[in-house]
Amino acid sequence: MVGKQIFLGEVRKWRAKLARVIKHSPKSLYNLDLRAQKEPALARHALISYITYPFLIPQNSPELLRHQQTLCAIEMVRVLNSLGYLVDVIDFRNIHFIPKTDYDLFIGHGGVNFEYISRQLIEKAVKIYFSTGIYWKEWNIREARRLNEFTIRRGYLLPPDRGIKESEEFANQSADGIICLGNQAAVETYQNFQNVICIHNFVFPGTKALLEDKDFESGRRHFLFFSGPGNIHKGLDVLLEAFAGSEFHLHICQHIDERFAVVYHQELTGSLNIHVYGSINLRSPEFERLTSLCNFTITATCAEGQPGAVLECMACGLIPILPEGANIDLDNFGIPLQDCRIGTIRSAIAQAASLSAGECRQRSLFTAEAVQQSYSQEGFRRSFSSAAQEIIAKVRPNPNHSFPGEEIERNIG
């Protein structure tokens, strides 16, 4: 108990520090070179419009492991450095940035400032749109459909909880290429745009399954819903209705919106098989306890890139039960949700619970191995580097625009 209190105290301390870092984050960071060896000098210039605060967090801070986007931002700079670019970074909401140099490459995210930045670039600059999800209109359509279904079932009107408010249309249309997190199904939502390449999200270094002493027999009845915000977008509503009154246990790790809690008060507070923990941290004692207790991770999300929270659970050996909208290939270890209707979810959880303890152990091992092979930090570096080079080569097929081959391997490998 004392150890847990110390851990939570450290988390609160780092959260307070991170809040101050984000509040006072500079609107721009210049001339980033994260290579261990600073030679040779970087001859090209790139601008990334994403997030700046990860570069101000100490490398030993647990806050670097709060969300994949922190390491993602750092890895993007490292990759561009290895390709010969000195990198400036601004926040994707910065609409006052004025370039101080002629950029050879611009990588932008979101629809807030992509057009503003693009119109200030020189003509030769290659523009890449970095998307962490599916095509923005399809994203909003799917969320609107899910909200409509919720209203028809329950009679309440709730606002969108993960809607995209800023149009990304100019970014998608004007970019020379798009790099999106996801699988081929995610790419297909961008079918009207050019040079779209999907890459996998990744789990944090050191995440691994602890399966030696796990009780897979009792775990057959336990399912973990570990998720970022958006109760209806992520499908907590349909999961609650599917699990309510059943013999199976749903463990909920997500912030519960007050308005959502009113609608599902009975399920959230009066069901013995539904357990609510709120938001918890990766690698916390509570997270490790739940991943040991449960055999399965489940979500009914309507739209994603690739949910990092689910991948982290999979890295711990939890067997995924996912809809196509999660954009994670399930291969031979996961259980697909053909749709997110309540009856379909009930059938899927019954199918999962019917698996023997031995089958669960085997699938758990396959799941953890698949994540380590396909969703690693190193894999993200390589795939992001390959995607960026492919787009640049198509736009600027110039033999003088080559990349330092051996340098790439040394810095990324």
mmCIF file of C-alpha atoms in Angstrom:
data_model
loop_
_atom_site.group_PDB
_atom_site.id
_atom_site.type_symbol
_atom_site.label_atom_id
_atom_site.label_comp_id
_atom_site.label_asym_id
_atom_site.label_seq_id
_atom_site.Cartn_x
_atom_site.Cartn_y
_atom_site.Cartn_z
ATOM 1 C CA MET A 1 0.000 0.000 0.000
ATOM 2 C CA VAL A 2 2.833 2.367 0.897
ATOM 3 C CA GLY A 3 4.554 1.637 -2.429
ATOM 4 C CA LYS A 4 1.363 2.416 -4.316
ATOM 5 C CA GLN A 5 0.969 5.732 -2.457
ATOM 6 C CA ILE A 6 4.554 6.674 -3.328
ATOM 7 C CA PHE A 7 3.965 5.790 -6.990
ATOM 8 C CA LEU A 8 0.751 7.846 -7.148
ATOM 9 C CA GLY A 9 2.511 10.727 -5.426
ATOM 10 C CA GLU A 10 5.237 10.667 -8.071
ATOM 11 C CA VAL A 11 2.614 10.573 -10.832
ATOM 12 C CA ARG A 12 0.828 13.602 -9.384
ATOM 13 C CA LYS A 13 4.128 15.458 -9.116
ATOM 14 C CA TRP A 14 5.029 14.746 -12.754
ATOM 15 C CA ARG A 15 1.499 15.647 -13.899
ATOM 16 C CA ALA A 16 1.801 19.045 -12.228
ATOM 17 C CA LYS A 17 5.172 19.565 -13.893
ATOM 18 C CA LEU A 18 3.778 18.519 -17.273
ATOM 19 C CA ALA A 19 0.852 20.912 -16.928
ATOM 20 C CA ARG A 20 3.307 23.751 -16.369
ATOM 21 C CA VAL A 21 5.434 22.591 -19.307
ATOM 22 C CA ILE A 22 2.453 22.509 -21.675
ATOM 23 C CA LYS A 23 1.169 25.884 -20.453
ATOM 24 C CA HIS A 24 4.516 27.536 -21.043
ATOM 25 C CA SER A 25 5.548 25.540 -24.118
ATOM 26 C CA PRO A 26 7.123 27.760 -26.763
ATOM 27 C CA LYS A 27 5.200 28.313 -29.944
ATOM 28 C CA SER A 28 8.231 27.208 -31.915
ATOM 29 C CA LEU A 29 11.480 25.289 -31.452
ATOM 30 C CA TYR A 30 14.328 25.876 -33.868
ATOM 31 C CA ASN A 31 17.204 23.880 -35.344
ATOM 32 C CA LEU A 32 16.562 20.586 -33.584
ATOM 33 C CA ASP A 33 19.265 17.996 -34.157
ATOM 34 C CA LEU A 34 18.787 14.946 -31.943
ATOM 35 C CA ARG A 35 21.624 12.886 -33.393
ATOM 36 C CA ALA A 36 24.216 11.564 -30.983
ATOM 37 C CA GLN A 37 26.922 12.616 -33.447
ATOM 38 C CA LYS A 38 26.365 16.076 -34.948
ATOM 39 C CA GLU A 39 28.482 15.459 -38.025
ATOM 40 C CA PRO A 40 28.032 15.856 -40.905
ATOM 41 C CA ALA A 41 26.136 19.132 -40.776
ATOM 42 C CA LEU A 42 22.477 18.931 -41.809
ATOM 43 C CA ALA A 43 22.013 20.696 -45.136
ATOM 44 C CA ARG A 44 18.225 20.713 -45.496
ATOM 45 C CA HIS A 45 15.498 22.316 -43.399
ATOM 46 C CA ALA A 46 12.175 20.806 -42.333
ATOM 47 C CA LEU A 47 9.227 22.173 -40.403
ATOM 48 C CA ILE A 48 6.941 19.960 -38.321
ATOM 49 C CA SER A 49 3.618 21.315 -37.107
ATOM 50 C CA TYR A 50 2.555 18.904 -34.368
ATOM 51 C CA ILE A 51 3.338 19.339 -30.641
ATOM 52 C CA THR A 52 6.284 20.988 -28.886
ATOM 53 C CA TYR A 53 6.040 20.013 -25.212
ATOM 54 C CA PRO A 54 7.648 16.529 -25.565
ATOM 55 C CA PHE A 55 10.984 18.219 -26.245
ATOM 56 C CA LEU A 56 10.834 19.954 -22.856
ATOM 57 C CA ILE A 57 10.139 16.826 -20.787
ATOM 58 C CA PRO A 58 13.162 15.195 -19.111
ATOM 59 C CA GLN A 59 14.011 11.868 -20.721
ATOM 60 C CA ASN A 60 13.535 10.028 -17.414
ATOM 61 C CA SER A 61 10.069 11.489 -16.791
ATOM 62 C CA PRO A 62 7.163 9.006 -16.615
ATOM 63 C CA GLU A 63 5.129 11.600 -18.502
ATOM 64 C CA LEU A 64 6.918 10.522 -21.681
ATOM 65 C CA LEU A 65 4.954 7.290 -21.302
ATOM 66 C CA ARG A 66 1.566 8.930 -20.868
ATOM 67 C CA HIS A 67 0.654 8.914 -24.546
ATOM 68 C CA GLN A 68 2.278 7.721 -27.741
ATOM 69 C CA GLN A 69 2.147 11.203 -29.248
ATOM 70 C CA THR A 70 4.994 12.382 -27.009
ATOM 71 C CA LEU A 71 7.463 9.797 -28.301
ATOM 72 C CA CYS A 72 5.938 10.051 -31.765
ATOM 73 C CA ALA A 73 6.897 13.726 -31.979
ATOM 74 C CA ILE A 74 10.453 12.991 -30.869
ATOM 75 C CA GLU A 75 10.845 10.077 -33.274
ATOM 76 C CA MET A 76 9.644 12.194 -36.206
ATOM 77 C CA VAL A 77 12.442 14.677 -35.562
ATOM 78 C CA ARG A 78 15.012 11.897 -35.167
ATOM 79 C CA VAL A 79 13.969 10.369 -38.476
ATOM 80 C CA LEU A 80 14.193 13.677 -40.322
ATOM 81 C CA ASN A 81 17.600 14.350 -38.780
ATOM 82 C CA SER A 82 18.764 10.984 -40.085
ATOM 83 C CA LEU A 83 17.494 11.958 -43.533
ATOM 84 C CA GLY A 84 19.582 15.122 -43.512
ATOM 85 C CA TYR A 85 17.116 17.709 -42.189
ATOM 86 C CA LEU A 86 17.571 20.273 -39.456
ATOM 87 C CA VAL A 87 14.101 20.518 -37.917
ATOM 88 C CA ASP A 88 11.933 23.314 -36.559
ATOM 89 C CA VAL A 89 8.834 22.299 -34.579
ATOM 90 C CA ILE A 90 5.699 24.327 -33.901
ATOM 91 C CA ASP A 91 2.373 23.511 -32.277
ATOM 92 C CA PHE A 92 -0.341 22.443 -34.719
ATOM 93 C CA ARG A 93 -2.578 25.216 -33.357
ATOM 94 C CA ASN A 94 -0.022 27.975 -33.956
ATOM 95 C CA ILE A 95 -1.517 30.418 -36.468
ATOM 96 C CA HIS A 96 1.047 33.179 -35.961
ATOM 97 C CA PHE A 97 4.213 31.385 -37.059
ATOM 98 C CA ILE A 98 6.331 33.162 -39.661
ATOM 99 C CA PRO A 99 9.042 31.049 -41.351
ATOM 100 C CA LYS A 100 12.594 32.300 -40.802
ATOM 101 C CA THR A 101 14.080 30.062 -43.474
ATOM 102 C CA ASP A 102 13.152 28.345 -46.730
ATOM 103 C CA TYR A 103 11.928 24.887 -45.818
ATOM 104 C CA ASP A 104 12.561 21.904 -48.070
ATOM 105 C CA LEU A 105 9.936 19.833 -46.252
ATOM 106 C CA PHE A 106 6.779 20.574 -44.260
ATOM 107 C CA ILE A 107 4.951 17.946 -42.199
ATOM 108 C CA GLY A 108 1.685 19.225 -40.764
ATOM 109 C CA HIS A 109 -1.038 17.761 -38.569
ATOM 110 C CA GLY A 110 -4.677 18.789 -38.225
ATOM 111 C CA GLY A 111 -6.633 21.474 -39.987
ATOM 112 C CA VAL A 112 -5.955 24.488 -37.781
ATOM 113 C CA ASN A 113 -2.815 25.886 -39.394
ATOM 114 C CA PHE A 114 -1.967 23.656 -42.368
ATOM 115 C CA GLU A 115 -3.278 26.111 -44.951
ATOM 116 C CA TYR A 116 -1.795 29.132 -43.168
ATOM 117 C CA ILE A 117 1.656 27.512 -43.106
ATOM 118 C CA SER A 118 1.417 26.103 -46.624
ATOM 119 C CA ARG A 119 0.809 29.489 -48.184
ATOM 120 C CA GLN A 120 4.056 30.799 -46.679
ATOM 121 C CA LEU A 121 6.261 28.009 -48.046
ATOM 122 C CA ILE A 122 8.499 28.225 -51.065
ATOM 123 C CA GLU A 123 7.288 26.418 -54.169
ATOM 124 C CA LYS A 124 9.794 23.561 -53.970
ATOM 125 C CA ALA A 125 8.809 22.579 -50.430
ATOM 126 C CA VAL A 126 7.351 19.077 -50.148
ATOM 127 C CA LYS A 127 4.170 19.022 -48.038
ATOM 128 C CA ILE A 128 3.153 15.927 -46.095
ATOM 129 C CA TYR A 129 0.022 15.601 -44.001
ATOM 130 C CA PHE A 130 0.465 13.470 -40.858
ATOM 131 C CA SER A 131 -2.850 11.989 -39.734
ATOM 132 C CA THR A 132 -3.393 10.063 -36.523
ATOM 133 C CA GLY A 133 -6.781 8.819 -37.694
ATOM 134 C CA ILE A 134 -9.003 8.089 -40.653
ATOM 135 C CA TYR A 135 -10.276 10.726 -43.118
ATOM 136 C CA TRP A 136 -11.823 13.491 -41.049
ATOM 137 C CA LYS A 137 -15.256 13.526 -42.719
ATOM 138 C CA GLU A 138 -15.607 9.767 -42.386
ATOM 139 C CA TRP A 139 -14.550 10.108 -38.733
ATOM 140 C CA ASN A 140 -17.333 12.611 -38.049
ATOM 141 C CA ILE A 141 -19.897 10.590 -40.008
ATOM 142 C CA ARG A 142 -19.162 7.498 -37.943
ATOM 143 C CA GLU A 143 -19.390 9.418 -34.667
ATOM 144 C CA ALA A 144 -22.663 11.066 -35.722
ATOM 145 C CA ARG A 145 -24.063 7.651 -36.615
ATOM 146 C CA ARG A 146 -23.025 6.258 -33.232
ATOM 147 C CA LEU A 147 -24.600 9.213 -31.403
ATOM 148 C CA ASN A 148 -27.800 8.780 -33.392
ATOM 149 C CA GLU A 149 -27.960 5.091 -32.494
ATOM 150 C CA PHE A 150 -27.415 5.971 -28.838
ATOM 151 C CA THR A 151 -30.249 8.525 -28.905
ATOM 152 C CA ILE A 152 -32.632 6.071 -30.532
ATOM 153 C CA ARG A 153 -31.876 3.453 -27.874
ATOM 154 C CA ARG A 154 -31.820 5.670 -24.782
ATOM 155 C CA GLY A 155 -33.758 8.808 -25.727
ATOM 156 C CA TYR A 156 -31.042 11.246 -24.602
ATOM 157 C CA LEU A 157 -29.214 13.858 -26.668
ATOM 158 C CA LEU A 158 -25.506 14.142 -25.927
ATOM 159 C CA PRO A 159 -22.940 16.270 -27.802
ATOM 160 C CA PRO A 160 -20.121 14.758 -29.871
ATOM 161 C CA ASP A 161 -17.285 13.658 -27.595
ATOM 162 C CA ARG A 162 -14.486 13.172 -30.135
ATOM 163 C CA GLY A 163 -15.667 15.130 -33.169
ATOM 164 C CA ILE A 164 -13.196 16.890 -35.486
ATOM 165 C CA LYS A 165 -14.192 20.563 -35.576
ATOM 166 C CA GLU A 166 -11.544 22.036 -37.869
ATOM 167 C CA SER A 167 -11.763 21.104 -41.539
ATOM 168 C CA GLU A 168 -8.807 19.063 -42.788
ATOM 169 C CA GLU A 169 -9.910 19.213 -46.411
ATOM 170 C CA PHE A 170 -7.324 21.731 -47.601
ATOM 171 C CA ALA A 171 -4.577 19.728 -45.923
ATOM 172 C CA ASN A 172 -5.667 16.474 -47.543
ATOM 173 C CA GLN A 173 -6.117 18.007 -50.987
ATOM 174 C CA SER A 174 -2.989 20.147 -51.102
ATOM 175 C CA ALA A 175 -0.532 17.753 -49.460
ATOM 176 C CA ASP A 176 1.902 15.925 -51.717
ATOM 177 C CA GLY A 177 1.268 12.838 -49.621
ATOM 178 C CA ILE A 178 -0.458 11.617 -46.482
ATOM 179 C CA ILE A 179 1.028 9.446 -43.744
ATOM 180 C CA CYS A 180 -1.677 7.988 -41.529
ATOM 181 C CA LEU A 181 -1.648 5.714 -38.502
ATOM 182 C CA GLY A 182 -3.602 2.565 -39.227
ATOM 183 C CA ASN A 183 -3.908 -0.388 -41.552
ATOM 184 C CA GLN A 184 -5.155 -0.728 -45.115
ATOM 185 C CA ALA A 185 -8.743 -0.113 -44.010
ATOM 186 C CA ALA A 186 -7.665 3.311 -42.721
ATOM 187 C CA VAL A 187 -5.931 4.092 -46.034
ATOM 188 C CA GLU A 188 -9.123 3.311 -47.928
ATOM 189 C CA THR A 189 -10.916 6.200 -46.222
ATOM 190 C CA TYR A 190 -8.448 8.482 -48.043
ATOM 191 C CA GLN A 191 -9.187 6.981 -51.454
ATOM 192 C CA ASN A 192 -9.719 10.384 -53.105
ATOM 193 C CA PHE A 193 -6.247 11.661 -52.234
ATOM 194 C CA GLN A 194 -2.762 10.986 -53.553
ATOM 195 C CA ASN A 195 0.206 9.117 -52.090
ATOM 196 C CA VAL A 196 -1.484 7.833 -48.936
ATOM 197 C CA ILE A 197 0.710 5.529 -46.831
ATOM 198 C CA CYS A 198 -0.296 3.858 -43.588
ATOM 199 C CA ILE A 199 2.153 3.127 -40.785
ATOM 200 C CA HIS A 200 1.598 1.368 -37.474
ATOM 201 C CA ASN A 201 1.263 3.027 -34.114
ATOM 202 C CA PHE A 202 3.603 1.649 -31.448
ATOM 203 C CA VAL A 203 3.758 0.561 -27.834
ATOM 204 C CA PHE A 204 6.177 2.067 -25.375
ATOM 205 C CA PRO A 205 9.613 0.492 -24.948
ATOM 206 C CA GLY A 206 9.696 -2.077 -22.196
ATOM 207 C CA THR A 207 6.016 -3.026 -22.323
ATOM 208 C CA LYS A 208 5.819 -6.793 -22.090
ATOM 209 C CA ALA A 209 3.482 -9.566 -21.094
ATOM 210 C CA LEU A 210 3.858 -11.157 -17.652
ATOM 211 C CA LEU A 211 2.130 -14.468 -18.309
ATOM 212 C CA GLU A 212 4.090 -17.037 -16.318
ATOM 213 C CA ASP A 213 1.838 -17.054 -13.243
ATOM 214 C CA LYS A 214 -1.359 -15.774 -14.836
ATOM 215 C CA ASP A 215 -4.609 -17.573 -14.006
ATOM 216 C CA PHE A 216 -6.086 -17.946 -17.488
ATOM 217 C CA GLU A 217 -8.964 -20.048 -16.178
ATOM 218 C CA SER A 218 -10.503 -17.304 -14.033
ATOM 219 C CA GLY A 219 -9.464 -14.643 -16.573
ATOM 220 C CA ARG A 220 -11.890 -16.108 -19.122
ATOM 221 C CA ARG A 221 -14.715 -14.122 -17.501
ATOM 222 C CA HIS A 222 -12.882 -10.783 -17.260
ATOM 223 C CA PHE A 223 -12.645 -8.090 -19.956
ATOM 224 C CA LEU A 224 -10.690 -4.821 -19.788
ATOM 225 C CA PHE A 225 -11.899 -1.603 -21.433
ATOM 226 C CA PHE A 226 -8.841 0.682 -21.233
ATOM 227 C CA SER A 227 -9.374 3.817 -23.271
ATOM 228 C CA GLY A 228 -8.800 7.479 -23.851
ATOM 229 C CA PRO A 229 -11.671 10.004 -23.696
ATOM 230 C CA GLY A 230 -14.929 9.762 -25.602
ATOM 231 C CA ASN A 231 -17.460 7.492 -23.888
ATOM 232 C CA ILE A 232 -19.786 7.087 -26.866
ATOM 233 C CA HIS A 233 -17.104 7.407 -29.552
ATOM 234 C CA LYS A 234 -15.156 4.569 -27.929
ATOM 235 C CA GLY A 235 -18.310 2.491 -27.474
ATOM 236 C CA LEU A 236 -18.649 2.380 -23.703
ATOM 237 C CA ASP A 237 -22.414 2.813 -24.081
ATOM 238 C CA VAL A 238 -22.893 -0.372 -26.098
ATOM 239 C CA LEU A 239 -20.425 -2.283 -23.926
ATOM 240 C CA LEU A 240 -22.356 -1.376 -20.791
ATOM 241 C CA GLU A 241 -25.605 -2.523 -22.347
ATOM 242 C CA ALA A 242 -24.013 -5.735 -23.590
ATOM 243 C CA PHE A 243 -22.433 -6.656 -20.246
ATOM 244 C CA ALA A 244 -25.271 -5.536 -17.961
ATOM 245 C CA GLY A 245 -26.868 -8.502 -16.245
ATOM 246 C CA SER A 246 -24.397 -11.001 -17.663
ATOM 247 C CA GLU A 247 -22.042 -13.378 -15.873
ATOM 248 C CA PHE A 248 -19.003 -11.651 -17.395
ATOM 249 C CA HIS A 249 -17.057 -8.819 -15.793
ATOM 250 C CA LEU A 250 -16.272 -5.528 -17.545
ATOM 251 C CA HIS A 251 -13.454 -3.473 -16.019
ATOM 252 C CA ILE A 252 -13.647 0.161 -17.150
ATOM 253 C CA CYS A 253 -10.585 2.413 -17.209
ATOM 254 C CA GLN A 254 -11.781 5.650 -18.787
ATOM 255 C CA HIS A 255 -12.876 9.100 -17.701
ATOM 256 C CA ILE A 256 -16.669 9.085 -17.405
ATOM 257 C CA ASP A 257 -18.383 12.264 -18.582
ATOM 258 C CA GLU A 258 -20.960 13.560 -16.078
ATOM 259 C CA ARG A 259 -23.751 13.649 -18.663
ATOM 260 C CA PHE A 260 -22.952 10.110 -19.761
ATOM 261 C CA ALA A 261 -22.922 8.987 -16.120
ATOM 262 C CA VAL A 262 -26.492 10.254 -15.687
ATOM 263 C CA VAL A 263 -27.740 8.134 -18.583
ATOM 264 C CA TYR A 264 -25.908 4.991 -17.436
ATOM 265 C CA HIS A 265 -26.154 5.500 -13.678
ATOM 266 C CA GLN A 266 -27.684 2.063 -13.063
ATOM 267 C CA GLU A 267 -25.134 0.178 -15.157
ATOM 268 C CA LEU A 268 -22.161 2.098 -13.731
ATOM 269 C CA THR A 269 -23.156 1.935 -10.070
ATOM 270 C CA GLY A 270 -25.668 -0.885 -9.666
ATOM 271 C CA SER A 271 -24.160 -3.783 -11.608
ATOM 272 C CA LEU A 272 -22.014 -6.218 -9.647
ATOM 273 C CA ASN A 273 -20.177 -7.314 -12.796
ATOM 274 C CA ILE A 274 -19.255 -3.802 -13.978
ATOM 275 C CA HIS A 275 -16.263 -2.175 -12.290
ATOM 276 C CA VAL A 276 -15.307 1.475 -12.832
ATOM 277 C CA TYR A 277 -11.786 2.753 -12.075
ATOM 278 C CA GLY A 278 -11.655 6.033 -14.009
ATOM 279 C CA SER A 279 -8.450 6.999 -15.792
ATOM 280 C CA ILE A 280 -5.421 4.997 -14.640
ATOM 281 C CA ASN A 281 -1.804 5.082 -15.728
ATOM 282 C CA LEU A 282 0.199 2.592 -17.717
ATOM 283 C CA ARG A 283 2.561 0.525 -15.573
ATOM 284 C CA SER A 284 0.749 1.539 -12.411
ATOM 285 C CA PRO A 285 0.043 -1.230 -9.874
ATOM 286 C CA GLU A 286 -3.649 -1.008 -10.762
ATOM 287 C CA PHE A 287 -2.952 -1.423 -14.480
ATOM 288 C CA GLU A 288 -0.729 -4.433 -13.849
ATOM 289 C CA ARG A 289 -3.356 -5.970 -11.569
ATOM 290 C CA LEU A 290 -6.064 -5.588 -14.196
ATOM 291 C CA THR A 291 -3.968 -6.951 -17.050
ATOM 292 C CA SER A 292 -3.201 -9.941 -14.849
ATOM 293 C CA LEU A 293 -6.860 -10.405 -13.909
ATOM 294 C CA CYS A 294 -8.310 -10.139 -17.434
ATOM 295 C CA ASN A 295 -7.761 -12.374 -20.452
ATOM 296 C CA PHE A 296 -9.257 -9.910 -22.940
ATOM 297 C CA THR A 297 -9.181 -6.264 -23.950
ATOM 298 C CA ILE A 298 -12.285 -4.955 -25.674
ATOM 299 C CA THR A 299 -13.397 -1.773 -27.388
ATOM 300 C CA ALA A 300 -16.343 -0.827 -29.578
ATOM 301 C CA THR A 301 -14.803 2.331 -31.011
ATOM 302 C CA CYS A 302 -16.368 3.840 -34.100
ATOM 303 C CA ALA A 303 -13.308 5.578 -35.580
ATOM 304 C CA GLU A 304 -9.561 5.486 -34.940
ATOM 305 C CA GLY A 305 -6.107 5.554 -36.348
ATOM 306 C CA GLN A 306 -4.861 2.742 -34.138
ATOM 307 C CA PRO A 307 -5.719 3.122 -30.425
ATOM 308 C CA GLY A 308 -2.499 3.104 -28.433
ATOM 309 C CA ALA A 309 -4.323 2.098 -25.256
ATOM 310 C CA VAL A 310 -5.503 -1.115 -26.906
ATOM 311 C CA LEU A 311 -2.033 -1.861 -28.256
ATOM 312 C CA GLU A 312 -0.570 -1.449 -24.767
ATOM 313 C CA CYS A 313 -3.081 -3.976 -23.418
ATOM 314 C CA MET A 314 -2.211 -6.341 -26.264
ATOM 315 C CA ALA A 315 1.486 -5.969 -25.460
ATOM 316 C CA CYS A 316 0.619 -7.220 -21.980
ATOM 317 C CA GLY A 317 -0.929 -10.311 -23.556
ATOM 318 C CA LEU A 318 -4.597 -9.360 -23.475
ATOM 319 C CA ILE A 319 -6.484 -10.932 -26.380
ATOM 320 C CA PRO A 320 -8.151 -8.178 -28.448
ATOM 321 C CA ILE A 321 -11.867 -8.091 -29.216
ATOM 322 C CA LEU A 322 -12.116 -5.260 -31.736
ATOM 323 C CA PRO A 323 -14.292 -3.842 -34.508
ATOM 324 C CA GLU A 324 -12.893 -3.017 -37.924
ATOM 325 C CA GLY A 325 -12.932 0.664 -36.918
ATOM 326 C CA ALA A 326 -9.976 0.066 -34.586
ATOM 327 C CA ASN A 327 -7.786 -0.538 -37.680
ATOM 328 C CA ILE A 328 -5.720 -3.229 -35.953
ATOM 329 C CA ASP A 329 -5.271 -6.487 -37.844
ATOM 330 C CA LEU A 330 -6.302 -9.386 -35.608
ATOM 331 C CA ASP A 331 -4.624 -12.195 -37.554
ATOM 332 C CA ASN A 332 -5.172 -15.557 -35.848
ATOM 333 C CA PHE A 333 -5.181 -14.384 -32.223
ATOM 334 C CA GLY A 334 -7.950 -11.773 -31.901
ATOM 335 C CA ILE A 335 -11.732 -11.932 -31.966
ATOM 336 C CA PRO A 336 -13.396 -9.581 -34.481
ATOM 337 C CA LEU A 337 -16.572 -7.625 -33.805
ATOM 338 C CA GLN A 338 -18.440 -7.732 -37.107
ATOM 339 C CA ASP A 339 -20.348 -4.654 -35.944
ATOM 340 C CA CYS A 340 -20.962 -2.873 -32.654
ATOM 341 C CA ARG A 341 -24.551 -3.899 -32.114
ATOM 342 C CA ILE A 342 -25.293 -5.065 -28.600
ATOM 343 C CA GLY A 343 -26.229 -8.565 -29.729
ATOM 344 C CA THR A 344 -23.002 -8.892 -31.696
ATOM 345 C CA ILE A 345 -20.945 -7.837 -28.685
ATOM 346 C CA ARG A 346 -22.742 -10.331 -26.449
ATOM 347 C CA SER A 347 -22.011 -13.117 -28.897
ATOM 348 C CA ALA A 348 -18.341 -12.123 -29.105
ATOM 349 C CA ILE A 349 -17.802 -12.045 -25.344
ATOM 350 C CA ALA A 350 -19.565 -15.397 -24.972
ATOM 351 C CA GLN A 351 -17.314 -16.815 -27.701
ATOM 352 C CA ALA A 352 -14.249 -15.428 -25.934
ATOM 353 C CA ALA A 353 -15.297 -16.807 -22.543
ATOM 354 C CA SER A 354 -15.851 -20.241 -24.075
ATOM 355 C CA LEU A 355 -12.181 -20.540 -25.020
ATOM 356 C CA SER A 356 -10.258 -22.947 -22.824
ATOM 357 C CA ALA A 357 -7.552 -21.684 -20.491
ATOM 358 C CA GLY A 358 -4.969 -23.324 -22.727
ATOM 359 C CA GLU A 359 -6.331 -21.646 -25.850
ATOM 360 C CA CYS A 360 -6.367 -18.302 -24.035
ATOM 361 C CA ARG A 361 -2.736 -18.749 -23.016
ATOM 362 C CA GLN A 362 -1.732 -19.555 -26.580
ATOM 363 C CA ARG A 363 -3.613 -16.601 -28.056
ATOM 364 C CA SER A 364 -2.188 -14.358 -25.366
ATOM 365 C CA LEU A 365 1.354 -15.344 -26.328
ATOM 366 C CA PHE A 366 0.605 -14.814 -30.025
ATOM 367 C CA THR A 367 -0.877 -11.387 -29.239
ATOM 368 C CA ALA A 368 2.129 -10.186 -27.247
ATOM 369 C CA GLU A 369 4.556 -11.474 -29.877
ATOM 370 C CA ALA A 370 2.626 -9.813 -32.716
ATOM 371 C CA VAL A 371 2.748 -6.458 -30.945
ATOM 372 C CA GLN A 372 6.479 -6.689 -30.313
ATOM 373 C CA GLN A 373 7.083 -7.550 -33.962
ATOM 374 C CA SER A 374 4.681 -5.140 -35.678
ATOM 375 C CA TYR A 375 4.112 -2.269 -33.255
ATOM 376 C CA SER A 376 7.557 -1.414 -31.920
ATOM 377 C CA GLN A 377 9.136 2.004 -31.566
ATOM 378 C CA GLU A 378 11.880 0.960 -33.971
ATOM 379 C CA GLY A 379 9.245 -0.211 -36.448
ATOM 380 C CA PHE A 380 7.583 3.194 -36.288
ATOM 381 C CA ARG A 381 10.896 4.902 -37.051
ATOM 382 C CA ARG A 382 11.572 2.714 -40.052
ATOM 383 C CA SER A 383 8.066 2.934 -41.497
ATOM 384 C CA PHE A 384 7.848 6.696 -40.985
ATOM 385 C CA SER A 385 11.240 7.134 -42.641
ATOM 386 C CA SER A 386 10.256 4.905 -45.563
ATOM 387 C CA ALA A 387 6.925 6.696 -46.055
ATOM 388 C CA ALA A 388 8.495 10.155 -45.975
ATOM 389 C CA GLN A 389 11.206 9.149 -48.451
ATOM 390 C CA GLU A 390 8.646 7.562 -50.785
ATOM 391 C CA ILE A 391 6.517 10.696 -50.896
ATOM 392 C CA ILE A 392 9.499 13.003 -51.336
ATOM 393 C CA ALA A 393 10.895 10.846 -54.153
ATOM 394 C CA LYS A 394 7.581 10.955 -56.011
ATOM 395 C CA VAL A 395 7.310 14.725 -55.723
ATOM 396 C CA ARG A 396 10.983 15.558 -56.279
ATOM 397 C CA PRO A 397 12.434 12.763 -58.471
ATOM 398 C CA ASN A 398 15.821 14.449 -58.503
ATOM 399 C CA PRO A 399 19.039 12.424 -58.246
ATOM 400 C CA ASN A 400 20.584 15.331 -56.330
ATOM 401 C CA HIS A 401 17.896 14.921 -53.651
ATOM 402 C CA SER A 402 19.315 11.653 -52.348
ATOM 403 C CA PHE A 403 19.348 10.621 -48.721
ATOM 404 C CA PRO A 404 22.411 9.618 -46.680
ATOM 405 C CA GLY A 405 21.869 5.854 -46.801
ATOM 406 C CA GLU A 406 24.414 4.613 -44.278
ATOM 407 C CA GLU A 407 23.606 7.478 -41.952
ATOM 408 C CA ILE A 408 19.937 6.464 -41.983
ATOM 409 C CA GLU A 409 20.711 2.909 -40.920
ATOM 410 C CA ARG A 410 23.104 3.998 -38.181
ATOM 411 C CA ASN A 411 20.701 6.478 -36.611
ATOM 412 C CA ILE A 412 17.450 4.556 -36.989
ATOM 413 C CA GLY A 413 18.596 0.978 -36.493
#
